[in-house]
mmCIF file of C-alpha atoms in Angstrom:
data_model
loop_
_atom_site.group_PDB
_atom_site.id
_atom_site.type_symbol
_atom_site.label_atom_id
_atom_site.label_comp_id
_atom_site.label_asym_id
_atom_site.label_seq_id
_atom_site.Cartn_x
_atom_site.Cartn_y
_atom_site.Cartn_z
ATOM 1 C CA UNK N 1 18.432 -92.341 -53.490
ATOM 2 C CA UNK N 2 16.904 -92.802 -50.190
ATOM 3 C CA UNK N 3 13.235 -92.090 -49.818
ATOM 4 C CA UNK N 4 11.481 -89.417 -47.618
ATOM 5 C CA UNK N 5 9.815 -90.535 -44.554
ATOM 6 C CA UNK N 6 6.383 -88.553 -44.184
ATOM 7 C CA UNK N 7 5.010 -87.822 -40.693
ATOM 8 C CA UNK N 8 1.499 -86.977 -39.938
ATOM 9 C CA UNK N 9 1.138 -84.022 -37.233
ATOM 10 C CA UNK N 10 -2.338 -82.777 -35.662
ATOM 11 C CA UNK N 11 -3.791 -79.913 -35.612
ATOM 12 C CA UNK N 12 -3.112 -79.220 -31.846
ATOM 13 C CA UNK N 13 0.367 -80.114 -32.288
ATOM 14 C CA UNK N 14 0.744 -77.694 -34.685
ATOM 15 C CA UNK N 15 -1.081 -74.842 -33.225
ATOM 16 C CA UNK N 16 1.068 -75.569 -29.805
ATOM 17 C CA UNK N 17 4.445 -75.309 -32.208
ATOM 18 C CA UNK N 18 3.531 -71.975 -33.808
ATOM 19 C CA UNK N 19 1.829 -69.982 -30.717
ATOM 20 C CA UNK N 20 4.325 -67.402 -29.592
ATOM 21 C CA UNK N 21 6.140 -67.162 -26.715
ATOM 22 C CA UNK N 22 5.159 -64.765 -24.466
ATOM 23 C CA UNK N 23 7.508 -61.578 -23.768
ATOM 24 C CA UNK N 24 8.955 -61.478 -20.305
ATOM 25 C CA UNK N 25 6.882 -57.933 -18.783
ATOM 26 C CA UNK N 26 9.149 -55.859 -17.362
ATOM 27 C CA UNK N 27 6.376 -53.225 -16.138
ATOM 28 C CA UNK N 28 6.124 -53.078 -12.220
ATOM 29 C CA UNK N 29 2.470 -52.697 -10.966
ATOM 30 C CA UNK N 30 2.175 -50.706 -8.057
ATOM 31 C CA UNK N 31 -0.335 -51.767 -5.136
ATOM 32 C CA UNK N 32 -3.162 -49.544 -4.640
ATOM 33 C CA UNK N 33 -1.780 -48.619 -1.363
ATOM 34 C CA UNK N 34 1.551 -47.581 -2.350
ATOM 35 C CA UNK N 35 0.348 -45.286 -4.908
ATOM 36 C CA UNK N 36 -2.038 -43.513 -2.336
ATOM 37 C CA UNK N 37 0.605 -43.161 -0.147
ATOM 38 C CA UNK N 38 2.925 -41.790 -3.180
ATOM 39 C CA UNK N 39 0.387 -39.104 -4.183
ATOM 40 C CA UNK N 40 -0.232 -38.156 -0.418
ATOM 41 C CA UNK N 41 3.593 -37.228 -0.304
ATOM 42 C CA UNK N 42 3.734 -35.335 -3.502
ATOM 43 C CA UNK N 43 0.312 -33.521 -2.430
ATOM 44 C CA UNK N 44 1.865 -32.963 1.102
ATOM 45 C CA UNK N 45 5.396 -31.729 -0.629
ATOM 46 C CA UNK N 46 3.446 -29.461 -3.485
ATOM 47 C CA UNK N 47 1.413 -27.548 -0.170
ATOM 48 C CA UNK N 48 4.463 -27.448 1.955
ATOM 49 C CA UNK N 49 6.258 -25.401 -0.952
ATOM 50 C CA UNK N 50 3.127 -22.966 -1.529
ATOM 51 C CA UNK N 51 2.857 -22.287 2.195
ATOM 52 C CA UNK N 52 6.784 -21.583 1.792
ATOM 53 C CA UNK N 53 6.006 -19.059 -1.086
ATOM 54 C CA UNK N 54 3.424 -17.371 0.240
ATOM 55 C CA UNK N 55 5.274 -16.294 3.403
ATOM 56 C CA UNK N 56 6.657 -12.982 3.378
ATOM 57 C CA UNK N 57 10.439 -13.256 5.200
ATOM 58 C CA UNK N 58 10.749 -11.750 8.566
ATOM 59 C CA UNK N 59 11.437 -7.992 8.486
ATOM 60 C CA UNK N 60 15.091 -6.434 8.639
ATOM 61 C CA UNK N 61 14.818 -4.531 12.002
ATOM 62 C CA UNK N 62 16.641 -1.288 12.079
ATOM 63 C CA UNK N 63 19.237 -1.551 14.869
ATOM 64 C CA UNK N 64 19.194 -5.694 15.018
ATOM 65 C CA UNK N 65 22.324 -7.703 13.972
ATOM 66 C CA UNK N 66 21.763 -7.965 10.597
ATOM 67 C CA UNK N 67 19.439 -4.750 10.137
ATOM 68 C CA UNK N 68 19.919 -1.314 8.804
ATOM 69 C CA UNK N 69 21.625 1.497 11.235
ATOM 70 C CA UNK N 70 19.331 3.905 13.407
ATOM 71 C CA UNK N 71 20.159 7.339 12.132
ATOM 72 C CA UNK N 72 16.920 9.250 13.068
ATOM 73 C CA UNK N 73 15.614 10.172 16.177
ATOM 74 C CA UNK N 74 13.116 8.194 17.236
ATOM 75 C CA UNK N 75 10.094 7.979 20.155
ATOM 76 C CA UNK N 76 9.192 4.644 21.534
ATOM 77 C CA UNK N 77 5.200 4.008 21.635
ATOM 78 C CA UNK N 78 3.511 2.448 24.481
ATOM 79 C CA UNK N 79 3.532 -0.991 22.720
ATOM 80 C CA UNK N 80 7.335 -0.911 22.261
ATOM 81 C CA UNK N 81 7.511 0.129 18.307
ATOM 82 C CA UNK N 82 9.582 2.970 17.756
ATOM 83 C CA UNK N 83 8.682 5.620 14.906
ATOM 84 C CA UNK N 84 11.668 7.076 13.604
ATOM 85 C CA UNK N 85 10.630 11.094 12.812
ATOM 86 C CA UNK N 86 12.416 14.652 11.048
ATOM 87 C CA UNK N 87 11.570 18.549 12.278
ATOM 88 C CA UNK N 88 11.035 21.133 9.516
ATOM 89 C CA UNK N 89 10.365 24.902 9.577
ATOM 90 C CA UNK N 90 10.521 27.112 12.879
ATOM 91 C CA UNK N 91 11.965 25.683 16.058
ATOM 92 C CA UNK N 92 8.885 23.847 18.047
ATOM 93 C CA UNK N 93 8.814 26.100 20.846
ATOM 94 C CA UNK N 94 8.316 29.576 18.363
ATOM 95 C CA UNK N 95 6.061 27.650 16.287
ATOM 96 C CA UNK N 96 2.237 29.068 15.918
ATOM 97 C CA UNK N 97 1.169 26.619 14.159
ATOM 98 C CA UNK N 98 2.592 22.769 14.423
ATOM 99 C CA UNK N 99 1.676 20.036 11.915
ATOM 100 C CA UNK N 100 2.213 16.728 11.426
ATOM 101 C CA UNK N 101 2.822 14.845 7.825
ATOM 102 C CA UNK N 102 2.228 11.633 6.741
ATOM 103 C CA UNK N 103 4.084 10.672 3.905
ATOM 104 C CA UNK N 104 2.239 8.465 0.874
ATOM 105 C CA UNK N 105 2.733 5.085 -0.603
ATOM 106 C CA UNK N 106 6.720 3.620 -0.972
ATOM 107 C CA UNK N 107 8.077 6.797 0.712
ATOM 108 C CA UNK N 108 9.576 8.094 3.934
ATOM 109 C CA UNK N 109 10.045 10.713 6.332
ATOM 110 C CA UNK N 110 12.082 12.286 3.926
ATOM 111 C CA UNK N 111 9.255 12.822 1.457
ATOM 112 C CA UNK N 112 7.543 15.662 3.263
ATOM 113 C CA UNK N 113 6.661 17.518 0.059
ATOM 114 C CA UNK N 114 4.332 20.719 1.485
ATOM 115 C CA UNK N 115 7.496 20.909 4.241
ATOM 116 C CA UNK N 116 10.140 20.220 1.486
ATOM 117 C CA UNK N 117 7.958 22.622 -1.172
ATOM 118 C CA UNK N 118 6.908 25.457 1.424
ATOM 119 C CA UNK N 119 9.523 28.800 1.015
ATOM 120 C CA UNK N 120 11.335 29.821 4.308
ATOM 121 C CA UNK N 121 9.603 33.134 4.157
ATOM 122 C CA UNK N 122 5.977 31.901 4.598
ATOM 123 C CA UNK N 123 7.351 29.347 7.210
ATOM 124 C CA UNK N 124 8.991 32.208 9.129
ATOM 125 C CA UNK N 125 6.202 34.395 8.505
ATOM 126 C CA UNK N 126 3.329 32.084 10.050
ATOM 127 C CA UNK N 127 5.435 30.283 12.155
ATOM 128 C CA UNK N 128 5.361 26.577 10.792
ATOM 129 C CA UNK N 129 6.446 24.087 12.102
ATOM 130 C CA UNK N 130 6.254 20.483 10.604
ATOM 131 C CA UNK N 131 7.541 16.770 11.570
ATOM 132 C CA UNK N 132 7.288 14.220 9.210
ATOM 133 C CA UNK N 133 7.668 10.505 10.078
ATOM 134 C CA UNK N 134 8.364 6.951 8.691
ATOM 135 C CA UNK N 135 4.684 4.842 8.855
ATOM 136 C CA UNK N 136 5.252 1.631 10.361
ATOM 137 C CA UNK N 137 7.907 -0.866 8.573
ATOM 138 C CA UNK N 138 9.111 2.636 6.417
ATOM 139 C CA UNK N 139 12.191 3.941 6.394
ATOM 140 C CA UNK N 140 13.266 3.580 10.371
ATOM 141 C CA UNK N 141 10.109 2.902 12.309
ATOM 142 C CA UNK N 142 9.335 -0.462 13.484
ATOM 143 C CA UNK N 143 6.923 -2.852 11.639
ATOM 144 C CA UNK N 144 3.343 -3.019 13.277
ATOM 145 C CA UNK N 145 1.918 -6.542 12.585
ATOM 146 C CA UNK N 146 -1.217 -5.811 14.426
ATOM 147 C CA UNK N 147 -1.562 -2.551 12.073
ATOM 148 C CA UNK N 148 -5.226 -1.859 11.327
ATOM 149 C CA UNK N 149 -7.145 1.315 10.206
ATOM 150 C CA UNK N 150 -7.243 2.689 13.342
ATOM 151 C CA UNK N 151 -3.820 1.828 14.870
ATOM 152 C CA UNK N 152 -1.741 4.446 12.959
ATOM 153 C CA UNK N 153 -4.277 7.289 14.009
ATOM 154 C CA UNK N 154 -3.445 6.248 17.469
ATOM 155 C CA UNK N 155 0.263 6.408 16.673
ATOM 156 C CA UNK N 156 -0.115 9.716 15.098
ATOM 157 C CA UNK N 157 -1.800 11.297 19.031
ATOM 158 C CA UNK N 158 1.049 9.510 20.619
ATOM 159 C CA UNK N 159 3.526 10.777 18.333
ATOM 160 C CA UNK N 160 2.304 14.183 19.346
ATOM 161 C CA UNK N 161 2.175 13.630 23.072
ATOM 162 C CA UNK N 162 5.738 12.809 23.147
ATOM 163 C CA UNK N 163 6.944 15.590 20.566
ATOM 164 C CA UNK N 164 5.178 18.115 23.229
ATOM 165 C CA UNK N 165 2.735 19.573 20.065
ATOM 166 C CA UNK N 166 -0.224 20.453 22.690
ATOM 167 C CA UNK N 167 -3.244 19.236 22.751
ATOM 168 C CA UNK N 168 -4.663 20.319 19.300
ATOM 169 C CA UNK N 169 -2.464 20.267 16.493
ATOM 170 C CA UNK N 170 -3.059 20.081 12.184
ATOM 171 C CA UNK N 171 -2.813 16.799 10.204
ATOM 172 C CA UNK N 172 -2.017 16.552 6.690
ATOM 173 C CA UNK N 173 -1.367 13.555 4.637
ATOM 174 C CA UNK N 174 -0.799 13.070 0.669
ATOM 175 C CA UNK N 175 -1.771 9.959 -1.849
ATOM 176 C CA UNK N 176 -1.764 7.154 0.630
ATOM 177 C CA UNK N 177 -1.479 9.020 3.697
ATOM 178 C CA UNK N 178 -3.959 11.290 3.043
ATOM 179 C CA UNK N 179 -5.935 8.421 3.300
ATOM 180 C CA UNK N 180 -4.852 7.470 6.642
ATOM 181 C CA UNK N 181 -6.154 11.240 7.632
ATOM 182 C CA UNK N 182 -9.728 9.888 7.363
ATOM 183 C CA UNK N 183 -8.783 7.256 10.490
ATOM 184 C CA UNK N 184 -7.648 10.830 11.940
ATOM 185 C CA UNK N 185 -10.869 12.479 11.394
ATOM 186 C CA UNK N 186 -12.480 9.256 12.749
ATOM 187 C CA UNK N 187 -10.487 8.026 15.699
ATOM 188 C CA UNK N 188 -8.762 11.319 17.436
ATOM 189 C CA UNK N 189 -10.902 14.375 15.800
ATOM 190 C CA UNK N 190 -10.734 16.160 19.409
ATOM 191 C CA UNK N 191 -7.234 16.284 18.640
ATOM 192 C CA UNK N 192 -7.068 18.312 15.367
ATOM 193 C CA UNK N 193 -7.044 21.360 14.798
ATOM 194 C CA UNK N 194 -7.100 21.185 11.412
ATOM 195 C CA UNK N 195 -6.402 18.398 8.652
ATOM 196 C CA UNK N 196 -5.552 18.530 4.807
ATOM 197 C CA UNK N 197 -5.773 15.575 2.279
ATOM 198 C CA UNK N 198 -3.788 15.672 -0.756
ATOM 199 C CA UNK N 199 -4.702 13.201 -3.563
ATOM 200 C CA UNK N 200 -5.856 10.964 -0.798
ATOM 201 C CA UNK N 201 -6.365 7.429 -1.812
ATOM 202 C CA UNK N 202 -10.022 5.997 -2.357
ATOM 203 C CA UNK N 203 -10.732 2.190 -1.376
ATOM 204 C CA UNK N 204 -13.311 1.243 -3.801
ATOM 205 C CA UNK N 205 -14.857 -0.687 -1.395
ATOM 206 C CA UNK N 206 -16.000 1.939 1.211
ATOM 207 C CA UNK N 207 -19.721 2.022 1.715
ATOM 208 C CA UNK N 208 -21.388 4.809 0.356
ATOM 209 C CA UNK N 209 -19.953 5.043 -3.093
ATOM 210 C CA UNK N 210 -21.921 4.298 -6.096
ATOM 211 C CA UNK N 211 -21.276 1.045 -7.616
ATOM 212 C CA UNK N 212 -21.785 2.519 -11.349
ATOM 213 C CA UNK N 213 -19.238 5.281 -10.387
ATOM 214 C CA UNK N 214 -16.814 2.804 -8.289
ATOM 215 C CA UNK N 215 -16.702 0.273 -11.307
ATOM 216 C CA UNK N 216 -16.272 3.065 -13.912
ATOM 217 C CA UNK N 217 -13.100 4.397 -11.944
ATOM 218 C CA UNK N 218 -12.100 0.809 -11.060
ATOM 219 C CA UNK N 219 -12.236 -0.093 -14.688
ATOM 220 C CA UNK N 220 -10.007 2.702 -16.058
ATOM 221 C CA UNK N 221 -6.541 1.530 -13.755
ATOM 222 C CA UNK N 222 -4.547 -0.840 -15.828
ATOM 223 C CA UNK N 223 -6.016 -4.512 -15.559
ATOM 224 C CA UNK N 224 -2.420 -5.958 -13.214
ATOM 225 C CA UNK N 225 -3.395 -2.965 -11.092
ATOM 226 C CA UNK N 226 -7.135 -4.124 -10.887
ATOM 227 C CA UNK N 227 -5.834 -7.563 -10.011
ATOM 228 C CA UNK N 228 -3.467 -6.467 -7.231
ATOM 229 C CA UNK N 229 -6.336 -4.801 -5.632
ATOM 230 C CA UNK N 230 -8.432 -7.506 -5.692
ATOM 231 C CA UNK N 231 -5.991 -9.267 -4.114
ATOM 232 C CA UNK N 232 -5.177 -6.770 -1.467
ATOM 233 C CA UNK N 233 -9.220 -6.630 -0.627
ATOM 234 C CA UNK N 234 -10.112 -10.473 -0.984
ATOM 235 C CA UNK N 235 -7.381 -12.226 -0.198
ATOM 236 C CA UNK N 236 -4.589 -10.262 1.461
ATOM 237 C CA UNK N 237 -2.757 -13.495 2.690
ATOM 238 C CA UNK N 238 -1.709 -13.729 -1.017
ATOM 239 C CA UNK N 239 -0.410 -9.867 -1.235
ATOM 240 C CA UNK N 240 3.370 -10.885 -0.809
ATOM 241 C CA UNK N 241 2.899 -13.695 -3.040
ATOM 242 C CA UNK N 242 1.165 -12.219 -6.220
ATOM 243 C CA UNK N 243 3.466 -9.254 -5.942
ATOM 244 C CA UNK N 244 6.654 -11.363 -5.847
ATOM 245 C CA UNK N 245 5.869 -14.097 -8.494
ATOM 246 C CA UNK N 246 6.948 -13.898 -11.578
ATOM 247 C CA UNK N 247 4.251 -15.833 -14.048
ATOM 248 C CA UNK N 248 1.617 -12.654 -13.877
ATOM 249 C CA UNK N 249 2.527 -8.912 -14.275
ATOM 250 C CA UNK N 250 1.513 -7.476 -10.845
ATOM 251 C CA UNK N 251 1.210 -3.795 -9.396
ATOM 252 C CA UNK N 252 2.368 -1.490 -11.777
ATOM 253 C CA UNK N 253 3.221 0.937 -8.527
ATOM 254 C CA UNK N 254 5.143 -0.984 -7.047
ATOM 255 C CA UNK N 255 6.967 -1.346 -9.902
ATOM 256 C CA UNK N 256 7.614 2.524 -9.865
ATOM 257 C CA UNK N 257 6.342 2.468 -13.612
ATOM 258 C CA UNK N 258 5.731 5.883 -15.348
ATOM 259 C CA UNK N 259 2.984 4.577 -17.080
ATOM 260 C CA UNK N 260 0.560 5.339 -14.390
ATOM 261 C CA UNK N 261 1.276 8.889 -14.296
ATOM 262 C CA UNK N 262 -0.505 11.908 -16.409
ATOM 263 C CA UNK N 263 2.326 14.123 -18.235
ATOM 264 C CA UNK N 264 2.723 16.819 -15.713
ATOM 265 C CA UNK N 265 3.389 13.913 -13.218
ATOM 266 C CA UNK N 266 6.333 12.647 -15.720
ATOM 267 C CA UNK N 267 7.758 15.802 -15.516
ATOM 268 C CA UNK N 268 7.553 16.615 -11.833
ATOM 269 C CA UNK N 269 8.880 13.548 -11.109
ATOM 270 C CA UNK N 270 11.735 13.737 -13.185
ATOM 271 C CA UNK N 271 12.625 16.716 -11.944
ATOM 272 C CA UNK N 272 12.858 15.430 -8.433
ATOM 273 C CA UNK N 273 14.566 12.328 -9.175
ATOM 274 C CA UNK N 274 18.306 13.336 -8.083
ATOM 275 C CA UNK N 275 16.401 15.078 -4.468
ATOM 276 C CA UNK N 276 15.445 11.244 -4.089
ATOM 277 C CA UNK N 277 18.479 9.459 -4.419
ATOM 278 C CA UNK N 278 20.152 9.734 -1.475
ATOM 279 C CA UNK N 279 17.279 8.503 0.735
ATOM 280 C CA UNK N 280 15.558 5.834 -1.807
ATOM 281 C CA UNK N 281 17.169 2.538 -0.483
ATOM 282 C CA UNK N 282 15.793 3.670 2.920
ATOM 283 C CA UNK N 283 12.324 3.307 1.858
ATOM 284 C CA UNK N 284 12.080 -0.341 1.701
ATOM 285 C CA UNK N 285 14.889 -1.601 3.482
ATOM 286 C CA UNK N 286 13.345 -3.247 6.220
ATOM 287 C CA UNK N 287 11.440 -5.372 3.345
ATOM 288 C CA UNK N 288 8.383 -5.111 1.036
ATOM 289 C CA UNK N 289 5.710 -6.932 2.565
ATOM 290 C CA UNK N 290 6.159 -4.282 5.653
ATOM 291 C CA UNK N 291 5.974 -1.385 3.686
ATOM 292 C CA UNK N 292 3.882 -1.571 0.214
ATOM 293 C CA UNK N 293 2.435 -5.074 0.945
ATOM 294 C CA UNK N 294 0.942 -3.893 3.950
ATOM 295 C CA UNK N 295 -0.128 -0.177 2.320
ATOM 296 C CA UNK N 296 -2.199 -2.381 -0.447
ATOM 297 C CA UNK N 297 -3.777 -4.418 2.637
ATOM 298 C CA UNK N 298 -4.698 -1.557 5.041
ATOM 299 C CA UNK N 299 -5.603 0.565 2.270
ATOM 300 C CA UNK N 300 -7.673 -1.584 0.383
ATOM 301 C CA UNK N 301 -8.670 -4.057 3.021
ATOM 302 C CA UNK N 302 -12.478 -3.776 4.632
ATOM 303 C CA UNK N 303 -12.446 -0.812 7.192
ATOM 304 C CA UNK N 304 -14.444 -0.906 10.118
ATOM 305 C CA UNK N 305 -15.798 2.993 8.742
ATOM 306 C CA UNK N 306 -16.378 4.637 5.539
ATOM 307 C CA UNK N 307 -15.119 8.573 5.176
ATOM 308 C CA UNK N 308 -18.898 9.151 3.577
ATOM 309 C CA UNK N 309 -20.539 8.326 7.533
ATOM 310 C CA UNK N 310 -18.136 11.062 9.094
ATOM 311 C CA UNK N 311 -19.642 13.984 10.930
ATOM 312 C CA UNK N 312 -17.911 17.553 10.651
ATOM 313 C CA UNK N 313 -15.183 17.446 13.088
ATOM 314 C CA UNK N 314 -15.196 21.289 13.687
ATOM 315 C CA UNK N 315 -18.949 22.046 14.058
ATOM 316 C CA UNK N 316 -18.296 25.580 15.235
ATOM 317 C CA UNK N 317 -15.606 26.284 12.483
ATOM 318 C CA UNK N 318 -12.847 26.148 15.475
ATOM 319 C CA UNK N 319 -11.036 24.369 12.031
ATOM 320 C CA UNK N 320 -11.522 23.328 9.172
ATOM 321 C CA UNK N 321 -10.408 20.193 6.436
ATOM 322 C CA UNK N 322 -9.469 20.648 3.122
ATOM 323 C CA UNK N 323 -9.063 18.303 0.321
ATOM 324 C CA UNK N 324 -6.845 19.078 -2.885
ATOM 325 C CA UNK N 325 -7.205 16.581 -6.223
ATOM 326 C CA UNK N 326 -5.969 17.038 -9.794
ATOM 327 C CA UNK N 327 -8.272 15.931 -12.532
ATOM 328 C CA UNK N 328 -6.126 14.619 -14.236
ATOM 329 C CA UNK N 329 -4.857 12.011 -11.898
ATOM 330 C CA UNK N 330 -4.664 8.781 -13.313
ATOM 331 C CA UNK N 331 -3.982 6.764 -9.757
ATOM 332 C CA UNK N 332 -6.787 8.648 -7.861
ATOM 333 C CA UNK N 333 -10.169 9.129 -10.151
ATOM 334 C CA UNK N 334 -11.402 12.428 -9.627
ATOM 335 C CA UNK N 335 -14.883 11.099 -10.109
ATOM 336 C CA UNK N 336 -15.047 9.743 -6.635
ATOM 337 C CA UNK N 337 -13.046 12.250 -4.791
ATOM 338 C CA UNK N 338 -16.022 15.019 -6.309
ATOM 339 C CA UNK N 339 -18.607 12.336 -5.460
ATOM 340 C CA UNK N 340 -17.212 12.391 -1.491
ATOM 341 C CA UNK N 341 -16.674 16.091 -1.478
ATOM 342 C CA UNK N 342 -20.217 16.653 -2.276
ATOM 343 C CA UNK N 343 -21.720 14.592 0.226
ATOM 344 C CA UNK N 344 -19.271 15.783 3.038
ATOM 345 C CA UNK N 345 -20.347 19.595 2.548
ATOM 346 C CA UNK N 346 -17.975 20.476 5.233
ATOM 347 C CA UNK N 347 -14.647 19.825 3.566
ATOM 348 C CA UNK N 348 -13.167 22.401 1.397
ATOM 349 C CA UNK N 349 -12.387 21.198 -1.939
ATOM 350 C CA UNK N 350 -10.124 22.454 -4.360
ATOM 351 C CA UNK N 351 -9.735 20.635 -7.771
ATOM 352 C CA UNK N 352 -6.769 21.504 -9.582
ATOM 353 C CA UNK N 353 -7.514 21.713 -13.677
ATOM 354 C CA UNK N 354 -4.528 19.882 -15.587
ATOM 355 C CA UNK N 355 -2.990 18.301 -12.527
ATOM 356 C CA UNK N 356 -2.250 14.664 -12.020
ATOM 357 C CA UNK N 357 -1.520 13.230 -8.722
ATOM 358 C CA UNK N 358 2.054 14.496 -8.313
ATOM 359 C CA UNK N 359 1.039 18.204 -8.288
ATOM 360 C CA UNK N 360 2.438 19.028 -4.362
ATOM 361 C CA UNK N 361 5.734 18.880 -5.956
ATOM 362 C CA UNK N 362 5.061 21.859 -8.410
ATOM 363 C CA UNK N 363 6.527 25.007 -7.537
ATOM 364 C CA UNK N 364 4.170 27.332 -5.367
ATOM 365 C CA UNK N 365 2.016 24.428 -4.241
ATOM 366 C CA UNK N 366 3.457 23.945 -0.525
ATOM 367 C CA UNK N 367 2.729 27.508 0.277
ATOM 368 C CA UNK N 368 -0.606 27.361 -1.048
ATOM 369 C CA UNK N 369 -1.787 24.536 0.931
ATOM 370 C CA UNK N 370 -0.407 25.488 3.837
ATOM 371 C CA UNK N 371 -1.545 28.933 3.626
ATOM 372 C CA UNK N 372 -4.920 27.472 2.697
ATOM 373 C CA UNK N 373 -5.287 25.035 6.033
ATOM 374 C CA UNK N 374 -3.792 27.066 8.386
ATOM 375 C CA UNK N 375 -5.606 30.639 7.403
ATOM 376 C CA UNK N 376 -8.755 28.886 5.989
ATOM 377 C CA UNK N 377 -8.570 30.574 2.561
#
């Protein structure tokens, strides 16, 4: 039997044999310069995407190669833009009263509520001629990239001159179009024979409105609409993105939600839906930014003046200004309208109990408002 051989192993040798072999390190460490470059590229890419996201697409101009057709008569303004218009009532040459009607938000020349709801008998008896027009960007009127609170009043004056309405004419506006009438009273009062404001939109940031009153009225709006107005007022360059993004609810009014209407409004709107079907596609056909988004930016932006600072345009009673407002209007708070009317005592204020925002659509309202304005009743 063979005997084993014993060998002594030193402690250092044992440790060397039992030590684990290091694993291969497969990770790659980037030099700090390359990491900074990669982050910069990612940041630039994100900023480029964000810039593209907030840019509205170019408008689809009527009469252009890929734009909508021109079907309405139009005038050419001094800056080269066109305004499309529609005539109502008696022939212009036979009229005793000539009125320019300004349509509201998300509407067009066909939505001339005072003309469409004016009975033929009243129109004939008084001799009423009404012309409605597409505000810039709406319908078939060219967009105005330099649009301001003042510019539309000057467009209205030029429309009157080119149509030969005389040295003085009447203006009537509904909702956002009613807000435009304040600009007419400010910038072209010498051309006005009278003015009618129908549920005119109120800018919560007009100077002269009490902070507690505007806060109370503002808080009555739906939260998503409050945010829409904040964006339009403080960061208007984000208005297009805000109203087209899908992460947060945007304007319920642009979405044409019935939740912003009173019970009476819903009945009136539903009864008139069929009438609008033939031309609804025309309203925003040149682009949402040029229509509803621009309306928000101008209507709720920073104005060069406040209606509360206006003076009576008819100090010798040669004309009159009338304002109609429903006391159940969920879009335009009646409390603010009352305050404005109280502080401008030369305004003939008509508050309609139980009426919402769409009361001009009610049967007989066209006759009532036209007769009140023209006959100062």
